[in-house]
Amino acid sequence: MSEEHLPIQLRTEALEQLLVEAGLVDPTVMDKFISTYANDVGPLNGAKVVAKAWTDPAYKERLLAEGTSAIAELGFKGPQGEHIVVLENTDDVHNVVVCTLCSCYPWPVLGLPPSWYKDPAYRSRVVREPRAVLHEMGLDLAADVDVKVWDSSSEVRFFVLPQRPAGTESLSEEELSGLVTRDAMVGVALVGAP
Amino acid sequence: MDGIADMGGTLGWGSAKPPKKDEPVFGEVWEGRAFALALLSMRTAGTNLDSFRHALDRQPREKYIDDGYYGRWLHAAELMLVESSIIAPDAVEQRTRKLLGQAVTEPERPEPHKPDYAPTAAGSLRQVDEPPRFAVGDRVRAKDISPPKHTRLVGYVRGHEGVVAAIQPSHLLPDTHATFEGENPQHVYSVAFDSHELWGADAEDFTLHIDLWDSYLEDAS
């Protein structure tokens, strides 16, 4: 057999053809999976969780104590969300999440991971020199902040509750959710004021 | 296993990439197809999430790296399907060549031979009746071992000491679940390692938290 590298998009098409011809895979089921994660399940879910925690102290308490059930209150659950632990960023502590082995990520709240999260440079180095990696990604933390790095090695998934930016007291929950970014909910960015 | 997937702490990968605004979930159409095929292949091949990860572990460097994240998912799906005899070993290659316009002889579909395996429950969390061996605050050491097959005991913590920071829900053991050798549920601990214990005196100050199964740990009190 040749060792020549065949184009991956054709290899994908080939496998799909083989499984569909054998009656083992239904292309409309594939379409549904793709559409769900391309359109429905994404970081807008997580942003709603964060905005609610910022505006409802009782919810925030439940979220930090029992992340999975508090997140499910908003209707967000499913694959890669079997047990979600919420990590609160404060003036003193900055949490950042990685999966060094395979890019595990809390799908129900953040959707599928972005390219930087899956990149070997992030996976390898954020557990070794997190401040250097965050600097390369555009985030410089104060020297006195404790950095905690969470490697997602089990089925526990980590979700960062970022700090609410100053000057947002008058914003509604919906306006606040519009400020929250995916990157802040993994811990590689802060949420900026509007 | 000590394969390409165990990347934590390895060097030579260059700088981290700044996040891109509004990056599409699937950069190219085939990536979405590969994503869906990989998820469905676990069902079709009669395997599980840990065996999918073990199929990723076993990819050669070029298949793991060069075709990107969803490329490695596609290669892992193909490996699981071949190992369960759902498709012949060269079926995808021959069909790909046919798509390229080459004259090929496609193999017959083999007789399926799925693993003799059925989960005892959905997901990976399981009940363990015995009390946990370690308590929050206990000093533990990650075993300095190199399991030849799938494990979640990453290389960079092996032989190092940390402190139990929390007891997580108990899980089935991926090491045996990946190869259909039993669920073997165990307690799982969130262990905190000081950065200097892992990376030496000159390392940045930080704490590394990682979840470790009971059998990965020894008492270091």
CSV table of C-alpha atoms in Angstrom, one decimal, chain A:
chain,number,residue,atom,x,y,z
A,1,MET,CA,0.0,0.0,0.0
A,2,SER,CA,1.3,3.4,-0.8
A,3,GLU,CA,2.3,5.8,1.9
A,4,GLU,CA,1.2,8.8,-0.2
A,5,HIS,CA,-0.9,11.3,1.8
A,6,LEU,CA,-4.5,11.3,0.4
A,7,PRO,CA,-6.5,14.5,0.8
A,8,ILE,CA,-8.4,14.4,4.0
A,9,GLN,CA,-11.6,15.9,2.6
A,10,LEU,CA,-11.8,13.1,0.0
A,11,ARG,CA,-11.0,10.5,2.7
A,12,THR,CA,-13.9,11.9,4.7
A,13,GLU,CA,-16.2,11.7,1.6
A,14,ALA,CA,-15.0,8.1,1.0
A,15,LEU,CA,-15.8,7.0,4.6
A,16,GLU,CA,-19.2,8.6,4.4
A,17,GLN,CA,-20.0,6.9,1.1
A,18,LEU,CA,-19.0,3.5,2.5
A,19,LEU,CA,-21.1,3.8,5.6
A,20,VAL,CA,-24.1,5.2,3.8
A,21,GLU,CA,-24.0,2.5,1.1
A,22,ALA,CA,-23.9,-0.1,3.8
A,23,GLY,CA,-26.9,1.4,5.5
A,24,LEU,CA,-25.0,2.0,8.7
A,25,VAL,CA,-25.1,5.8,8.7
A,26,ASP,CA,-28.0,8.1,7.7
A,27,PRO,CA,-26.7,11.4,6.1
A,28,THR,CA,-29.7,13.3,7.5
A,29,VAL,CA,-28.6,12.3,11.1
A,30,MET,CA,-25.1,13.7,10.2
A,31,ASP,CA,-26.7,16.9,9.0
A,32,LYS,CA,-28.6,17.2,12.3
A,33,PHE,CA,-25.4,16.8,14.4
A,34,ILE,CA,-23.5,19.3,12.3
A,35,SER,CA,-26.4,21.8,12.4
A,36,THR,CA,-26.8,21.5,16.2
A,37,TYR,CA,-23.2,22.3,16.9
A,38,ALA,CA,-22.8,24.9,14.1
A,39,ASN,CA,-26.0,26.8,15.0
A,40,ASP,CA,-27.5,25.9,18.4
A,41,VAL,CA,-25.0,24.8,21.0
A,42,GLY,CA,-22.3,27.4,21.5
A,43,PRO,CA,-20.8,30.1,23.8
A,44,LEU,CA,-24.0,32.1,23.8
A,45,ASN,CA,-25.3,29.4,26.2
A,46,GLY,CA,-22.4,30.0,28.6
A,47,ALA,CA,-22.8,33.8,28.3
A,48,LYS,CA,-26.4,33.4,29.6
A,49,VAL,CA,-25.1,31.4,32.5
A,50,VAL,CA,-22.5,34.1,33.3
A,51,ALA,CA,-24.9,37.0,33.0
A,52,LYS,CA,-27.4,35.3,35.3
A,53,ALA,CA,-24.7,34.6,37.9
A,54,TRP,CA,-23.6,38.3,37.7
A,55,THR,CA,-27.2,39.5,38.4
A,56,ASP,CA,-28.6,36.8,40.7
A,57,PRO,CA,-26.6,36.1,43.8
A,58,ALA,CA,-28.6,33.0,44.8
A,59,TYR,CA,-28.1,31.5,41.3
A,60,LYS,CA,-24.3,32.3,41.5
A,61,GLU,CA,-24.2,30.4,44.8
A,62,ARG,CA,-25.9,27.3,43.2
A,63,LEU,CA,-23.7,27.6,40.2
A,64,LEU,CA,-20.5,27.5,42.2
A,65,ALA,CA,-21.7,24.7,44.5
A,66,GLU,CA,-23.4,22.4,41.9
A,67,GLY,CA,-22.5,23.6,38.4
A,68,THR,CA,-24.2,20.8,36.4
A,69,SER,CA,-27.6,21.3,37.9
A,70,ALA,CA,-27.5,25.1,38.0
A,71,ILE,CA,-26.5,25.1,34.3
A,72,ALA,CA,-29.3,22.6,33.5
A,73,GLU,CA,-31.8,25.1,35.1
A,74,LEU,CA,-31.2,27.2,31.9
A,75,GLY,CA,-31.8,24.1,29.7
A,76,PHE,CA,-28.1,23.4,28.9
A,77,LYS,CA,-27.0,19.8,29.2
A,78,GLY,CA,-25.9,17.0,26.9
A,79,PRO,CA,-22.7,15.3,25.7
A,80,GLN,CA,-19.5,16.5,27.3
A,81,GLY,CA,-21.5,18.0,30.2
A,82,GLU,CA,-21.9,15.0,32.5
A,83,HIS,CA,-20.4,16.9,35.4
A,84,ILE,CA,-19.5,20.6,35.1
A,85,VAL,CA,-17.4,22.4,37.8
A,86,VAL,CA,-17.6,26.2,37.7
A,87,LEU,CA,-14.4,28.1,38.6
A,88,GLU,CA,-14.8,31.8,39.7
A,89,ASN,CA,-12.2,34.3,38.6
A,90,THR,CA,-11.6,37.1,41.2
A,91,ASP,CA,-9.2,39.9,41.9
A,92,ASP,CA,-6.9,37.3,43.5
A,93,VAL,CA,-7.4,34.1,41.5
A,94,HIS,CA,-7.3,33.5,37.7
A,95,ASN,CA,-8.4,30.1,36.4
A,96,VAL,CA,-7.5,28.8,32.9
A,97,VAL,CA,-8.6,25.5,31.4
A,98,VAL,CA,-7.0,23.1,29.0
A,99,CYS,CA,-7.1,19.4,28.0
A,100,THR,CA,-3.5,18.3,27.3
A,101,LEU,CA,-4.5,14.8,26.1
A,102,CYS,CA,-7.3,15.5,23.6
A,103,SER,CA,-9.1,18.9,23.8
A,104,CYS,CA,-12.0,18.0,26.1
A,105,TYR,CA,-14.3,21.0,26.4
A,106,PRO,CA,-17.7,21.7,28.1
A,107,TRP,CA,-19.9,21.4,24.9
A,108,PRO,CA,-23.3,22.3,26.5
A,109,VAL,CA,-22.1,25.7,27.6
A,110,LEU,CA,-19.4,26.5,25.0
A,111,GLY,CA,-20.1,24.4,22.0
A,112,LEU,CA,-17.1,22.8,20.1
A,113,PRO,CA,-13.7,24.1,21.0
A,114,PRO,CA,-12.0,26.9,18.9
A,115,SER,CA,-8.8,26.3,17.0
A,116,TRP,CA,-6.5,27.9,19.6
A,117,TYR,CA,-7.7,25.5,22.3
A,118,LYS,CA,-6.9,22.5,20.0
A,119,ASP,CA,-3.6,23.8,19.0
A,120,PRO,CA,-0.5,21.8,20.2
A,121,ALA,CA,1.2,25.0,21.4
A,122,TYR,CA,-1.7,25.7,23.8
A,123,ARG,CA,-2.2,22.1,24.9
A,124,SER,CA,1.5,21.6,25.6
A,125,ARG,CA,2.6,24.9,27.2
A,126,VAL,CA,-0.3,26.3,29.2
A,127,VAL,CA,0.4,23.6,31.9
A,128,ARG,CA,4.1,24.6,31.9
A,129,GLU,CA,4.2,28.4,31.4
A,130,PRO,CA,0.6,29.8,31.6
A,131,ARG,CA,1.6,33.4,32.0
A,132,ALA,CA,3.8,33.3,28.9
A,133,VAL,CA,1.0,31.6,26.9
A,134,LEU,CA,-1.6,34.0,28.1
A,135,HIS,CA,0.7,36.9,27.1
A,136,GLU,CA,1.0,35.5,23.6
A,137,MET,CA,-2.8,35.3,23.5
A,138,GLY,CA,-3.1,38.9,24.5
A,139,LEU,CA,-3.7,38.7,28.3
A,140,ASP,CA,-1.3,40.0,30.8
A,141,LEU,CA,-2.2,39.3,34.4
A,142,ALA,CA,-1.2,41.3,37.4
A,143,ALA,CA,1.9,39.8,39.1
A,144,ASP,CA,0.1,39.2,42.4
A,145,VAL,CA,-2.8,37.1,40.9
A,146,ASP,CA,-2.7,33.4,41.7
A,147,VAL,CA,-2.9,31.4,38.5
A,148,LYS,CA,-4.6,28.0,38.6
A,149,VAL,CA,-4.5,25.8,35.5
A,150,TRP,CA,-7.0,23.0,35.2
A,151,ASP,CA,-6.1,20.0,32.9
A,152,SER,CA,-9.4,18.2,31.9
A,153,SER,CA,-8.2,14.6,32.3
A,154,SER,CA,-11.5,13.1,33.5
A,155,GLU,CA,-15.1,13.6,32.4
A,156,VAL,CA,-15.3,16.6,34.7
A,157,ARG,CA,-15.6,19.7,32.6
A,158,PHE,CA,-14.5,23.1,33.8
A,159,PHE,CA,-16.2,26.4,33.0
A,160,VAL,CA,-14.8,29.7,34.1
A,161,LEU,CA,-17.0,32.4,35.6
A,162,PRO,CA,-15.2,35.6,34.6
A,163,GLN,CA,-15.2,38.8,36.6
A,164,ARG,CA,-18.0,41.3,35.8
A,165,PRO,CA,-16.4,44.4,34.4
A,166,ALA,CA,-16.6,47.7,36.3
A,167,GLY,CA,-19.1,50.3,35.0
A,168,THR,CA,-21.8,47.7,34.0
A,169,GLU,CA,-24.1,48.2,37.0
A,170,SER,CA,-26.9,49.7,34.8
A,171,LEU,CA,-26.9,46.9,32.2
A,172,SER,CA,-29.6,44.3,32.0
A,173,GLU,CA,-28.9,40.5,32.1
A,174,GLU,CA,-29.3,40.3,28.4
A,175,GLU,CA,-27.0,43.3,27.7
A,176,LEU,CA,-24.4,41.7,30.1
A,177,SER,CA,-24.6,38.4,28.3
A,178,GLY,CA,-23.6,40.2,25.1
A,179,LEU,CA,-20.3,41.2,26.6
A,180,VAL,CA,-19.2,37.7,27.6
A,181,THR,CA,-16.8,36.0,25.3
A,182,ARG,CA,-16.0,32.3,24.8
A,183,ASP,CA,-12.3,33.1,25.5
A,184,ALA,CA,-13.2,34.6,28.9
A,185,MET,CA,-15.1,31.5,29.8
A,186,VAL,CA,-12.0,29.3,29.3
A,187,GLY,CA,-9.8,31.8,31.0
A,188,VAL,CA,-7.6,33.2,28.2
A,189,ALA,CA,-9.3,36.7,28.2
A,190,LEU,CA,-11.1,39.0,30.6
A,191,VAL,CA,-14.5,40.5,29.9
A,192,GLY,CA,-14.1,44.1,28.8
A,193,ALA,CA,-16.5,47.0,29.6
A,194,PRO,CA,-18.8,47.9,26.7
